[in-house]
Amino acid sequence: MSSIRALAGQLAARSDAELCRLFSARPDLCLPPVPDFSALAARACTRISLQRVLENLSRPELEVLEAVVLSTDVDAGRAADARSLRALLLQPAGTAGRQDLDSYLDRLRGLALLVRVELPSSDAGASTADDGGDLLLPPAYLPVASLAEALGPYPAGLGRSYAALAAASTVAAEHLVHTVRLLRESGYELPAELPLLEGDEDAGTAAAALDCWLADPLTWPALMARAPEHTDELLGKFRRSPLGALPHLLAGTGPREATSPIDWLAAHGLLVPIDASHVELPWPVGLAVRGGAVADPWHTLPPATAAAQVRNSLRDNAAYSAVAETLRLVSELLDQVHRGPVATLRAGGVGVREVRRLADALRIDADETSWLLELAAAAGLLVLDVDTSRWVVHADAMFASLARQDQWLLLASAWLQLDRAPSLVGGRTPSDTAINALAAEASRPDAPAVRRRVLEALEELCLPPASAGRPGGPDVETDLIPDANATGSTPAPSPEAVTGYLVWRRPRQQRRFERLVPGILAEAARLGLVGSGALTGLGRALAQDRLADAAELLADQLPEPLVEFVLQADLTAVAPGYLAPDIAAELSLLSTAEGQGPAAIYRFSADSIRRALDAGRDAAGILGFLTRHSATDVPQPLQYLVEDTASRHGALRLGAAASFLRSDDENTLTDLLADPRTGRLGLRRLAPTVAVSRTAARDLLAALRQYGYAPAPEADDGVALGGVAGIGGGRGSGGGFAADGTPADGAATAKAGPAPSSFPVKTHPWELSAEATDAQLAALRSTGIPARPAVEAGPLLTLETLRTAIRLKQRVRIGIVDPDGNHRRQVMLPLSVSGGRLRVFDPDRDSERTVSIHRVMDIELLEGS
């Protein structure tokens, strides 16, 4: 049976609504679009697509899927139904039974992971009756092609079958043949219908003998009654993995002579060596160890957590305090970076010393400083200057002028979409490389999805347990989560509880959850999404993409900004809360912040006043600002400090110029400055015969000559090299000339350009629009299932047929195109296929040969061969 062809027919029979649900859950199936249902089914059976959908299955869904894979045999036509699966999935007492299992099977079929088949007529006795009294065969299922490979070699932690072990390892095959012979010689009654093994009997026969022997319900209890002491403990170590390591190959001890648990298990065929140092517990033995159940218990409910209850008032106080502190720190960070850009390492990212410098200025620890750098860069407030390789404040950043709720919304939205993990900064990579702030090593394309799942998990953990464990996921009701202003309490699950719940939701993502979730929760607390460990109204609104509601809620809860501060006689100012952005910016210019927290202390000094004077302030303006916004009179020492510093300021003036221009003829210089074409050169007259320019000397020389003037470059010793006007470059400006008139070393100006992103290219988001879905449905309905498979489906159908022939050891009639372009059809026996190459046995030549898969044009399985 071809599961790809069967799946194509069943997909074609689905309604448009069912197909839309499939595309929504697996958007990669129609990105890019497929031409017909056969191509759609083929893509659904590819390993990469199956691995994507398996990552989003919950633990109970995976356990059902593993039970289906372990209990079915496509080649033998053995399917699984709810009745047979119920014996493999043991539910805890008090949980739902048949209805739950049917709903899980229906969901997996809806995801195109299972193919529905008809049970053989021999199973009619297991039929149920409908309301009219007619017998109905229960639905039965087979896994789609490649699903077993996508699940991995050991589904549910169980080993391979005896037959698979014998086929994969010569050591295992020889061990099985030898073990079955010794078991029979020792008096064990293996199935009589199987032939007695002698000499070089087929290992497949030995595998079948052991399978039938262990299938007898009386075999396992009888064996365990004879087992040596501590055998149960040894078998318990194989609960999570069927593989074990041994220092040397097991000796061929007979069943009667074996005394240690390992030797006894190997002598009875219950533990099989696969190479010189490893053994494997076959899946029939592993199933017997578990009492015949694949999952005991079947984890239909999430792990129980005893979350502490936090009063909503405490939760909100903690959240809004964290928001105010984060906004204050980001503003201070931008101010510090504006004063001194952040240098980067040659390998990328910001070094530890630079982070420590900022941390000292902000009066916080280095970890929080790294987080603020990442957050500000994600929001576009900091950008990398391509000319200096330094992080600078974005020229258009208007963060200080935004309302606080808009500041928070900018930061929270950027954090939610950031494809990096700031919590990894300070750690080490697998290659033992340090992870620096804003470095590529902290890139995690899956971080946005994990953040959303964390917020969703916090929402779901606030729901009643019955609604949190449904097969298709909970339908989160907004009114079940406490409102930000509501009285009462909210559960505050620990990071371990949140991680455990997420692992139950998506067990195949366990490693990324364990690595990222604790840091994400800490970041969410700094943004007020979590307060005292409990989800806040801000976090709930952000999880549900209600950004406007979140901003409105924050605006209502945060206090109005202060417009006054308190001046003290010790040359300090105290701000007992959040100052308005413009007042805080001006006060930061006039003074230096001290202390930590929302009640900031600002200290005035001669240096801070001089800094304000350098920025264009004067004594009258400074004292006027202090008088208007101080709740007390301006202390006399502060007034004296301002007036005294201003009186001595500006006795000498310093400016910057890239080049200078001088001429002995004042009229020539006057005409030049009056020329409208020279306006872009930034010329400014300092004396009757001297002007300076912000343009580099080399560029100024070229521009003036283009306008028809005849300037001459001037050497460093002041001697003009010819012409009427002389041009020179300032020291350190890179604009000087050598004595021969050529530009001096370093005269080239830096070319401005867009700052390169420090972050890697984003991965495909697999976002499917409604228009793309409608177009895909129209294409599928117009073509249906073609008589010949689509180009995309052909190779997969070929591989499916080849793997079936290899498992059944059947010959195939295969059409191959040789290097000369000739098409030939031959009968061959496939032996293995991997890496795009097929190994076959050619009976005509009585030898093996290797064929490239892309040269196989068609293939036909020969029955009875």
XYZ file of N, CA, C and O in Angstrom, residues 412-496:
340
model
N 8.392 46.954 24.350
C 7.757 45.641 24.486
C 7.528 44.991 23.128
O 7.739 43.781 22.967
N 7.101 45.767 22.138
C 6.893 45.210 20.797
C 8.211 44.737 20.192
O 8.274 43.672 19.553
N 9.264 45.534 20.389
C 10.576 45.131 19.864
C 11.070 43.865 20.551
O 11.632 42.975 19.904
N 10.865 43.773 21.853
C 11.292 42.568 22.586
C 10.538 41.341 22.113
O 11.123 40.264 21.948
N 9.256 41.490 21.861
C 8.454 40.339 21.451
C 8.900 39.800 20.098
O 8.808 38.601 19.834
N 9.412 40.678 19.231
C 9.812 40.263 17.880
C 11.316 40.040 17.748
O 11.784 39.678 16.662
N 12.061 40.234 18.807
C 13.526 40.139 18.737
C 13.958 38.694 18.520
O 13.625 37.807 19.307
N 14.691 38.451 17.436
C 15.162 37.103 17.134
C 16.531 36.845 17.764
O 17.443 36.328 17.132
N 16.661 37.250 19.012
C 17.873 37.044 19.785
C 17.469 36.659 21.199
O 16.334 36.863 21.615
N 18.410 36.119 21.943
C 18.163 35.732 23.331
C 19.129 36.501 24.218
O 20.261 36.056 24.460
N 18.743 37.687 24.717
C 19.654 38.473 25.552
C 20.113 37.733 26.804
O 21.194 38.012 27.325
N 19.320 36.784 27.289
C 19.703 36.061 28.496
C 20.930 35.172 28.285
O 21.564 34.744 29.252
N 21.277 34.882 27.029
C 22.460 34.071 26.753
C 23.754 34.859 26.877
O 24.836 34.267 26.933
N 23.649 36.198 26.884
C 24.852 37.031 26.985
C 25.535 36.761 28.323
O 24.907 36.726 29.378
N 26.828 36.589 28.267
C 27.592 36.243 29.455
C 27.876 34.766 29.576
O 28.718 34.367 30.385
N 27.157 33.948 28.799
C 27.384 32.516 28.821
C 28.427 32.099 27.798
O 29.202 32.919 27.279
N 28.447 30.822 27.508
C 29.425 30.264 26.577
C 28.701 29.476 25.503
O 27.634 28.877 25.736
N 29.253 29.467 24.311
C 28.734 28.657 23.221
C 29.226 27.219 23.385
O 30.120 26.947 24.194
N 28.652 26.267 22.642
C 29.163 24.892 22.718
C 30.650 24.773 22.404
O 31.314 23.863 22.886
N 31.172 25.710 21.618
C 32.611 25.697 21.315
C 33.412 26.495 22.334
O 34.565 26.828 22.084
N 32.781 26.842 23.481
C 33.428 27.538 24.595
C 33.857 28.946 24.211
O 34.874 29.460 24.690
N 33.063 29.590 23.367
C 33.293 30.995 23.031
C 32.358 31.859 23.856
O 31.183 31.545 24.012
N 32.889 32.961 24.394
C 32.070 33.858 25.205
C 31.006 34.526 24.331
O 31.260 34.897 23.181
N 29.809 34.678 24.878
C 28.707 35.338 24.182
C 28.638 36.770 24.697
O 28.351 37.010 25.871
N 28.922 37.735 23.823
C 28.923 39.143 24.194
C 27.614 39.810 23.793
O 26.870 39.309 22.942
N 27.354 40.952 24.409
C 26.159 41.716 24.072
C 26.223 42.176 22.621
O 27.279 42.572 22.117
N 25.095 42.099 21.940
C 24.943 42.535 20.549
C 25.860 41.768 19.596
O 26.210 42.269 18.528
N 26.251 40.547 19.984
C 27.078 39.700 19.124
C 26.204 38.660 18.447
O 25.100 38.345 18.911
N 26.695 38.110 17.361
C 25.907 37.151 16.581
C 25.657 35.864 17.347
O 24.701 35.142 17.050
N 26.489 35.556 18.344
C 26.320 34.295 19.073
C 25.016 34.243 19.865
O 24.551 33.161 20.218
N 24.433 35.404 20.159
C 23.168 35.436 20.910
C 21.952 35.368 19.996
O 20.825 35.484 20.464
N 22.176 35.165 18.711
C 21.054 35.080 17.773
C 20.286 33.783 17.973
O 20.873 32.705 18.078
N 18.970 33.873 18.047
C 18.088 32.717 18.156
C 16.836 32.996 17.333
O 15.917 33.689 17.781
N 16.781 32.514 16.086
C 15.599 32.785 15.259
C 14.295 32.278 15.864
O 13.219 32.759 15.507
N 14.376 31.296 16.780
C 13.159 30.767 17.380
C 12.731 31.540 18.623
O 11.697 31.228 19.219
N 13.484 32.571 19.023
C 13.172 33.298 20.257
C 11.792 33.962 20.227
O 11.072 33.900 21.230
N 11.360 34.628 19.133
C 10.016 35.228 19.152
C 8.914 34.200 19.398
O 7.970 34.460 20.158
N 9.028 33.025 18.785
C 8.009 31.994 18.995
C 8.025 31.503 20.436
O 6.956 31.262 21.036
N 9.205 31.344 21.018
C 9.285 30.881 22.411
C 8.686 31.925 23.346
O 7.993 31.583 24.308
N 8.914 33.201 23.085
C 8.341 34.241 23.948
C 6.813 34.189 23.916
O 6.155 34.291 24.954
N 6.257 34.045 22.737
C 4.800 33.974 22.647
C 4.273 32.740 23.375
O 3.226 32.791 24.023
N 4.985 31.634 23.261
C 4.533 30.423 23.937
C 4.644 30.558 25.452
O 3.831 29.995 26.190
N 5.628 31.302 25.929
C 5.736 31.531 27.365
C 4.543 32.332 27.866
O 3.926 31.999 28.892
N 4.188 33.397 27.137
C 3.030 34.193 27.546
C 1.742 33.379 27.452
O 0.858 33.470 28.315
N 1.622 32.561 26.406
C 0.443 31.702 26.286
C 0.391 30.690 27.419
O -0.683 30.397 27.955
N 1.555 30.156 27.790
C 1.586 29.183 28.885
C 1.155 29.827 30.192
O 0.425 29.221 30.993
N 1.597 31.055 30.438
C 1.176 31.746 31.653
C -0.330 31.977 31.653
O -0.988 31.872 32.697
N -0.890 32.286 30.483
C -2.351 32.412 30.385
C -3.045 31.084 30.693
O -4.003 31.029 31.459
N -2.541 30.029 30.087
C -3.199 28.733 30.240
C -3.067 28.193 31.661
O -3.961 27.487 32.143
N -1.982 28.517 32.333
C -1.809 28.050 33.711
C -2.756 28.747 34.672
O -2.886 28.327 35.823
N -3.396 29.825 34.208
C -4.411 30.487 35.020
C -5.785 29.876 34.813
O -6.742 30.267 35.490
N -5.913 28.939 33.859
C -7.204 28.325 33.567
C -7.432 27.103 34.440
O -6.486 26.525 34.971
N -8.683 26.657 34.554
C -8.944 25.400 35.261
C -8.231 24.251 34.569
O -8.066 24.246 33.345
N -7.764 23.225 35.297
C -7.005 22.116 34.704
C -7.756 21.408 33.599
O -7.168 20.972 32.624
N -9.076 21.298 33.684
C -9.832 20.558 32.672
C -9.739 21.214 31.312
O -9.661 20.564 30.282
N -9.734 22.567 31.299
C -9.676 23.254 30.012
C -8.258 23.383 29.495
O -8.041 23.618 28.328
N -7.275 23.223 30.378
C -5.876 23.369 29.944
C -5.330 22.126 29.288
O -4.305 22.171 28.656
N -6.017 20.990 29.404
C -5.447 19.764 28.869
C -6.181 19.177 27.700
O -6.087 18.003 27.434
N -6.954 19.983 26.979
C -7.707 19.440 25.855
C -6.784 19.123 24.694
O -5.745 19.764 24.523
N -7.166 18.158 23.830
C -6.275 17.724 22.757
C -5.836 18.839 21.834
O -4.688 18.931 21.458
N -6.758 19.709 21.443
C -6.392 20.754 20.490
C -5.838 21.997 21.119
O -5.631 22.994 20.452
N -5.581 21.955 22.433
C -5.096 23.147 23.119
C -6.246 23.904 23.709
O -7.385 23.822 23.264
N -6.012 24.692 24.744
C -7.074 25.388 25.439
C -7.592 26.561 24.640
O -6.874 27.192 23.873
N -8.852 26.853 24.804
C -9.437 28.061 24.255
C -9.414 29.096 25.374
O -10.239 29.076 26.279
N -8.444 29.976 25.337
C -8.236 30.892 26.443
C -9.372 31.899 26.489
O -9.601 32.636 25.528
N -10.071 31.929 27.581
C -11.140 32.878 27.776
C -10.580 34.085 28.522
O -9.975 33.961 29.575
N -10.827 35.259 27.966
C -10.253 36.452 28.563
C -10.744 36.675 29.980
O -9.992 37.063 30.864
N -12.030 36.407 30.251
C -12.569 36.728 31.556
C -12.148 35.731 32.626
O -12.458 35.921 33.798
N -11.438 34.648 32.239
C -10.955 33.714 33.244
C -9.646 34.159 33.865
O -9.205 33.602 34.849
N -9.001 35.141 33.267
C -7.727 35.628 33.783
C -7.994 36.911 34.550
O -8.654 37.810 34.047
N -7.507 37.037 35.766
C -7.803 38.219 36.566
C -7.399 39.489 35.863
O -6.341 39.581 35.254
N -8.245 40.501 35.945
C -7.962 41.787 35.341
C -6.919 42.520 36.169
O -6.725 42.250 37.352
N -6.257 43.486 35.511
C -5.188 44.196 36.213
C -5.706 44.952 37.430
O -4.987 45.147 38.402
N -6.956 45.407 37.397
C -7.495 46.182 38.503
C -8.374 45.347 39.426
O -8.977 45.872 40.353
N -8.517 44.055 39.146
C -9.428 43.226 39.923
C -8.814 42.898 41.271
O -7.602 42.845 41.437
N -9.687 42.672 42.236
C -9.218 42.220 43.535
C -9.011 40.716 43.487
O -9.414 40.054 42.544
N -8.419 40.191 44.526
C -8.176 38.754 44.565
C -6.725 38.442 44.321
O -5.828 39.239 44.598
N -6.450 37.262 43.775
C -5.077 36.813 43.573
C -4.950 36.097 42.244
O -5.945 35.724 41.616
N -3.705 35.905 41.832
C -3.382 35.263 40.562
C -2.293 34.225 40.801
O -1.361 34.482 41.562
N -2.368 33.052 40.153
C -1.297 32.059 40.311
C 0.029 32.615 39.794
O 0.083 33.315 38.786
N 1.089 32.282 40.510
C 2.439 32.699 40.124
C 3.297 31.455 39.968
O 4.039 31.081 40.879
N 3.234 30.766 38.829
C 4.022 29.538 38.651
C 5.506 29.843 38.602
O 5.936 30.891 38.110
N 6.297 28.928 39.097
C 7.746 29.073 39.083
C 8.277 28.868 37.664
O 7.589 28.297 36.807
N 9.507 29.320 37.378
C 10.091 29.062 36.048
C 10.143 27.578 35.718
O 9.947 27.193 34.552
N 10.381 26.731 36.721
C 10.404 25.283 36.469
C 9.026 24.779 36.067
O 8.896 23.912 35.198
